[in-house]
Short mmCIF file of C-alpha atoms in Angstrom, two decimals:
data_model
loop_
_atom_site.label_atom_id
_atom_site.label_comp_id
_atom_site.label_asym_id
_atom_site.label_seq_id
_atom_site.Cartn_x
_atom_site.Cartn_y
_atom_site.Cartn_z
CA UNK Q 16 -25.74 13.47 -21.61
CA UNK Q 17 -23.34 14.74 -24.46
CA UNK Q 18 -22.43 18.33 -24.18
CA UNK Q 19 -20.30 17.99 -26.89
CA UNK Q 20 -21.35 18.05 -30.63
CA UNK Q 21 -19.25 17.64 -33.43
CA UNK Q 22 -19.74 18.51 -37.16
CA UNK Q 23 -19.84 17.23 -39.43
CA UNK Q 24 -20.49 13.63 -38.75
CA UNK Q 25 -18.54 12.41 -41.28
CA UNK Q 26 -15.52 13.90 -43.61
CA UNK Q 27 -13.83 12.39 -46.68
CA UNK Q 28 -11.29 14.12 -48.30
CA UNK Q 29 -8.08 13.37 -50.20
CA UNK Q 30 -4.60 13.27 -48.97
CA UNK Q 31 -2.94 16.87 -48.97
CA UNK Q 32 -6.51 18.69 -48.42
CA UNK Q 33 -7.26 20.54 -44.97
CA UNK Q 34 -9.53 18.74 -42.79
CA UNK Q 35 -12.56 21.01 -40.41
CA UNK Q 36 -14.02 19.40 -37.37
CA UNK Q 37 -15.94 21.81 -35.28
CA UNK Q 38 -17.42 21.48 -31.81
CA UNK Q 39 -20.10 23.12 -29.95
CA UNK Q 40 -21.07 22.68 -25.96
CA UNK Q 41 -23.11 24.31 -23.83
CA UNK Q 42 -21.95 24.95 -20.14
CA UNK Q 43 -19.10 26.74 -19.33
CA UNK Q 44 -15.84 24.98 -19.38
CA UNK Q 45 -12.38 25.12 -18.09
CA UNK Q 46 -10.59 23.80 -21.02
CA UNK Q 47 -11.49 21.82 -24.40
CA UNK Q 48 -9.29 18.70 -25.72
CA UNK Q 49 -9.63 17.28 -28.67
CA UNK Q 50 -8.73 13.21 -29.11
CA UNK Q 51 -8.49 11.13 -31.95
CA UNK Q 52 -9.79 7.55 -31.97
CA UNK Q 53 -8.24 4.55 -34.33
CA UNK Q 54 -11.19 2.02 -34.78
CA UNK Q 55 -12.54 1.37 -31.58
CA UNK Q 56 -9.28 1.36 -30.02
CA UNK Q 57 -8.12 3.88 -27.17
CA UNK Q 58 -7.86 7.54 -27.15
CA UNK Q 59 -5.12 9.77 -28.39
CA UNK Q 60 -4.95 13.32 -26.79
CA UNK Q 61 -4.18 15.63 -29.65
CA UNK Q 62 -4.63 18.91 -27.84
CA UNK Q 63 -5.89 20.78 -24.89
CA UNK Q 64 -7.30 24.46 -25.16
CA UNK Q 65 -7.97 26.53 -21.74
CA UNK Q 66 -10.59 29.20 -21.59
CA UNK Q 67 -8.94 31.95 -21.65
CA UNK Q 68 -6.85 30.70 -24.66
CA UNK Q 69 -8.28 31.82 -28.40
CA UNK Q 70 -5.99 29.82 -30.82
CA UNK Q 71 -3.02 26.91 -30.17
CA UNK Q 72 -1.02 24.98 -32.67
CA UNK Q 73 0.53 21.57 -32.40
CA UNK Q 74 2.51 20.23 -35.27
CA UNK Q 75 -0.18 20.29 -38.37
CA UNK Q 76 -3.21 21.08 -35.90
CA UNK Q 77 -4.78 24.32 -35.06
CA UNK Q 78 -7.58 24.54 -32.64
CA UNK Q 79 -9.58 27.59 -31.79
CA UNK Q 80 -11.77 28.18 -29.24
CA UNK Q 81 -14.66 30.69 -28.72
CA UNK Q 82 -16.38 30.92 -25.66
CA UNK Q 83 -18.48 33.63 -26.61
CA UNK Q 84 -20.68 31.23 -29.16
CA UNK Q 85 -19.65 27.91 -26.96
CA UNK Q 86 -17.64 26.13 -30.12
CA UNK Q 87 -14.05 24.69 -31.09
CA UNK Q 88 -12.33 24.03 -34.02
CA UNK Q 89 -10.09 21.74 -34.94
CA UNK Q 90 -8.09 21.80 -38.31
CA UNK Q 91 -5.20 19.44 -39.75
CA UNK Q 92 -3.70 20.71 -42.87
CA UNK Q 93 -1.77 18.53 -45.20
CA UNK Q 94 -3.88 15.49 -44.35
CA UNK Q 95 -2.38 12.14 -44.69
CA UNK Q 96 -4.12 8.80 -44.90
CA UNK Q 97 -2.66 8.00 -41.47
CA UNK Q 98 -5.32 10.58 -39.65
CA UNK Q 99 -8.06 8.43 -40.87
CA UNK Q 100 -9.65 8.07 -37.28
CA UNK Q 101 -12.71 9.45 -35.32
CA UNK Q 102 -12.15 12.71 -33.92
CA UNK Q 103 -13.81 13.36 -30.18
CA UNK Q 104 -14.04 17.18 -28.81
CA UNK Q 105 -14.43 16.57 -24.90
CA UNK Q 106 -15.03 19.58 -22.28
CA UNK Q 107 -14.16 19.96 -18.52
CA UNK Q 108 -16.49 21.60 -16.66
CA UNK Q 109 -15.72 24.93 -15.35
CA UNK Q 110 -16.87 23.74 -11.28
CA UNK Q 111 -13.34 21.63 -12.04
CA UNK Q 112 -10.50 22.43 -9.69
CA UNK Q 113 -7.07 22.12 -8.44
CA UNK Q 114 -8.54 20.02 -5.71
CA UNK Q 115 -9.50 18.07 -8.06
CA UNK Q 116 -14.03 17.99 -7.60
CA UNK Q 117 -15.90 17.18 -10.40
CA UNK Q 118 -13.15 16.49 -12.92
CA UNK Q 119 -15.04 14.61 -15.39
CA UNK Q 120 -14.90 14.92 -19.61
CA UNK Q 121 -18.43 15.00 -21.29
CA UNK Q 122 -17.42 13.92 -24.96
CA UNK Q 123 -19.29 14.82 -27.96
CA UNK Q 124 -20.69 12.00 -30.84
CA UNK Q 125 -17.36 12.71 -32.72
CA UNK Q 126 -16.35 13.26 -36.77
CA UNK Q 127 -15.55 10.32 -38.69
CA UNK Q 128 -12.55 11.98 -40.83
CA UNK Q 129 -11.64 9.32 -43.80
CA UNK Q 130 -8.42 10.49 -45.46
CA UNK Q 131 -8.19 9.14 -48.96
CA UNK Q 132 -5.03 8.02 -50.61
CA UNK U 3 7.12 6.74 -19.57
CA UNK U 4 4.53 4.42 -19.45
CA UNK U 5 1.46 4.88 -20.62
CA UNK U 6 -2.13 3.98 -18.96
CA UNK U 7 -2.33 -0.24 -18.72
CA UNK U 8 -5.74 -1.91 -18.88
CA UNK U 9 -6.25 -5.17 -18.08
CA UNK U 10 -7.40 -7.19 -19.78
CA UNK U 11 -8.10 -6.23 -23.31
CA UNK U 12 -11.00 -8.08 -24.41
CA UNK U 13 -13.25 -9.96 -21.99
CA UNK U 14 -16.37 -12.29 -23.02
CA UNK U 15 -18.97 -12.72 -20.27
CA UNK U 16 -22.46 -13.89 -20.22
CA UNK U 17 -25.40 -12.58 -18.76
CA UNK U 18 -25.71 -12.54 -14.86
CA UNK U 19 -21.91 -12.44 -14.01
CA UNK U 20 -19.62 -10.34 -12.61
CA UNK U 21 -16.53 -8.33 -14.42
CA UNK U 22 -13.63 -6.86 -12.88
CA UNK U 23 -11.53 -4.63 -15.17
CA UNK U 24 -7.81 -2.64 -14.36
CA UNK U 25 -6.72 0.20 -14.65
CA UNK U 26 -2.90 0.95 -14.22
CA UNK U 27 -2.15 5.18 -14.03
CA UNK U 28 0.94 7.10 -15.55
CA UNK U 29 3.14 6.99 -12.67
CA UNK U 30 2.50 10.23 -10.43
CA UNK U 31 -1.26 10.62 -12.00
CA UNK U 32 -3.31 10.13 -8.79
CA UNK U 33 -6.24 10.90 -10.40
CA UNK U 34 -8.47 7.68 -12.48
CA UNK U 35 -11.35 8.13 -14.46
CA UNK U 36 -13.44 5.38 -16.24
CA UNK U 37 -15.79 5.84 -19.39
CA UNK U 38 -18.35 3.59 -21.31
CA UNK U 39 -18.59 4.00 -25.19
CA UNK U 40 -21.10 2.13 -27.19
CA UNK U 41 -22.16 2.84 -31.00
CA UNK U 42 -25.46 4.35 -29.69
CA UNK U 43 -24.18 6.32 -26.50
CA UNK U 44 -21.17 7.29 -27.60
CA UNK U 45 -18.95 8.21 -24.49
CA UNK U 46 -19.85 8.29 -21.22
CA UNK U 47 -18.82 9.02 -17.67
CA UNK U 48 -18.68 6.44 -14.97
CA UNK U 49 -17.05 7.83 -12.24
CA UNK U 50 -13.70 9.21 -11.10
CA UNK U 51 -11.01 8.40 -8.00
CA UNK U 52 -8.92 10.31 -6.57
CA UNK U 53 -6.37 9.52 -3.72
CA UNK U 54 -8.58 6.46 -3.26
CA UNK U 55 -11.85 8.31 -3.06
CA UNK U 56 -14.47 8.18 -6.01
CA UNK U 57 -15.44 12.40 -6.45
CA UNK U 58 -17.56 12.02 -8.99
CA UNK U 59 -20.26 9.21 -10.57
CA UNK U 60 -22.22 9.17 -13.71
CA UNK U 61 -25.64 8.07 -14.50
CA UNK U 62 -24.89 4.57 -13.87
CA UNK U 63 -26.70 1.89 -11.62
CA UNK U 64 -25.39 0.48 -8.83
CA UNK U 65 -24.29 -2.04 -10.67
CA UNK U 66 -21.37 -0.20 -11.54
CA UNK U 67 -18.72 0.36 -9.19
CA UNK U 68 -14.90 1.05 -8.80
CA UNK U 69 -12.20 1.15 -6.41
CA UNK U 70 -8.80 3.12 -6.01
CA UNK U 71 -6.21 1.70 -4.11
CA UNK U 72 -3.07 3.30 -2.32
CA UNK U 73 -0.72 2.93 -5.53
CA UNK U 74 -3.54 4.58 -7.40
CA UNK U 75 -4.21 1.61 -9.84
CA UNK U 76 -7.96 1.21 -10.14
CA UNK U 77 -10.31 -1.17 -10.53
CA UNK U 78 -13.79 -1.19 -12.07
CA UNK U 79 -16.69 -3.81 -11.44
CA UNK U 80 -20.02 -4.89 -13.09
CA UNK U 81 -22.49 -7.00 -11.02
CA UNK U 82 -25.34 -9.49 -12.92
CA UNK U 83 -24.37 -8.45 -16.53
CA UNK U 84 -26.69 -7.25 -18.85
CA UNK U 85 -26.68 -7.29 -22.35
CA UNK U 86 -26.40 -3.88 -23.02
CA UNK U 87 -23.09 -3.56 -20.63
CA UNK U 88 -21.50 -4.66 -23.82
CA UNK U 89 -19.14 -2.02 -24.45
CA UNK U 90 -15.64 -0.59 -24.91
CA UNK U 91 -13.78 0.68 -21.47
CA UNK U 92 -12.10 3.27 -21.26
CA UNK U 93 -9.51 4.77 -18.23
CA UNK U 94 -8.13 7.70 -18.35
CA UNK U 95 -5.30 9.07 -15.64
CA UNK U 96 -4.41 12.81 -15.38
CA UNK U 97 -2.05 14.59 -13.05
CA UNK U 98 -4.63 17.29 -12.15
CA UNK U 99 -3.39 21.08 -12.16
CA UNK U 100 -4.83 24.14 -11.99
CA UNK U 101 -4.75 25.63 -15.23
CA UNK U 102 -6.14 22.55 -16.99
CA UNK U 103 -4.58 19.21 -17.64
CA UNK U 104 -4.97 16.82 -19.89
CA UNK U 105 -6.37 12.80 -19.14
CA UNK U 106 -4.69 10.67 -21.09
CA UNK U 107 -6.34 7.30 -22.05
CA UNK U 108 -5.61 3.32 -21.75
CA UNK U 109 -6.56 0.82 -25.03
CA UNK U 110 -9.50 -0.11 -23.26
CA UNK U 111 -11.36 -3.30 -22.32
CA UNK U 112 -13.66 -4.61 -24.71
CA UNK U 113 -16.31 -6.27 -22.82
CA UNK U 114 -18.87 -8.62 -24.30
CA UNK U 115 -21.80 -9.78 -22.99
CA UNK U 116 -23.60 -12.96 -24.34
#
């Protein structure tokens, strides 16, 4: 089942604007990642929040995290037509350990960002 | 560095066969996860290896399997096909540490089933 949801479903915007994804689960996790998807091609890791992180920053992407209300955000400023892609917020389950059990990633539906030129 | 290889990267099948698909690791990642995604499904979990044992399965039939092997490639395989096995799939390797780590993914196999 997807634990993950993103919203919105979709997002158009124009080059230059700041794009929102946010993501909401519902067990508690050991960390979030965000991906980004090109067309039904493979997965890029963008970034990977842990649970006892609040905020982290990557180049032109900020993702917050509050597990208090079970939800992520992820924001690109500066958009460019180049992050045109689907955008996938996937959580690891908190039972996951160094020994490695249950490491699995439930994914959510993911936000169709469309960055206009 | 090289990244996660699958093998191969587009596969057509038809209905009642048998698929094998590859999964080559980052060097050093021991652990292999596989995923399905389909338009109506979205992403989902099919199992996981580590050090050649599969930890974790998801809601899959039988049907599905996998294998690890010594050098930590993996393999993945899908008995009597079915339409609806028609799908993108996805491996993912990760190095597994305690504070969190991050899977990376391969291009995937895009399977079709006629």
């Amino acid at each position: 089942s997807q634990q993950g949801e993103e919203d919105p479903q979709a997002l158009s915007i124009q080059e230059g604007e700041n794009a929102t994804m946010n993501c909401s689960y519902k067990t508690s996790i050991n960390n979030l990642q965000w991906y980004r998807q090109n067309s039904g091609r493979g997965l890029v890791h963008l970034i990977l929040i842990r649970s006892n992180e609040r905020e982290k920053h990557s180049g032109r992407l900020r993702v917050t995290l509050d597990t208090s209300k079970k939800s992520s955000s992820l924001l690109i400023t500066a958009s460019r037509a180049a992050d045109t892609a689907s955008y996938f917020c996937a959580t690891a389950p908190r039972a996951y350990n160094s020994g490695g059990s249950n490491y699995k990633l439930t994914f959510g539906k993911g936000t169709l960002l469309t960055v206009n030129p | 560095k090289a990244g996660v290889t699958q093998t191969p990267r587009y596969l057509i099948k038809t209905r009642g066969q048998q698929v094998t698909l590859s999964c080559s690791p980052i060097s050093g990642h021991r652990s292999v996860s596989w995923y399905q995604q389909t338009p109506g499904q979205g992403l989902q979990f099919l199992f996981e290896y580590f050090s050649e044992t599969q930890r974790n399965k998801g809601n899959f039939p039988g049907r599905f399997s996998g294998r690890q092997f010594s050098n930590s490639r993996s393999e993945m395989n899908v008995s009597t096909l079915e339409l609806g096995d028609s799908a993108l799939y996805l491996c993912a390797s990760s190095l597994l540490l305690d504070r969190g780590t991050e899977a990376f993914f391969g291009q995937g196999t895009r399977l079709t089933v006629v």
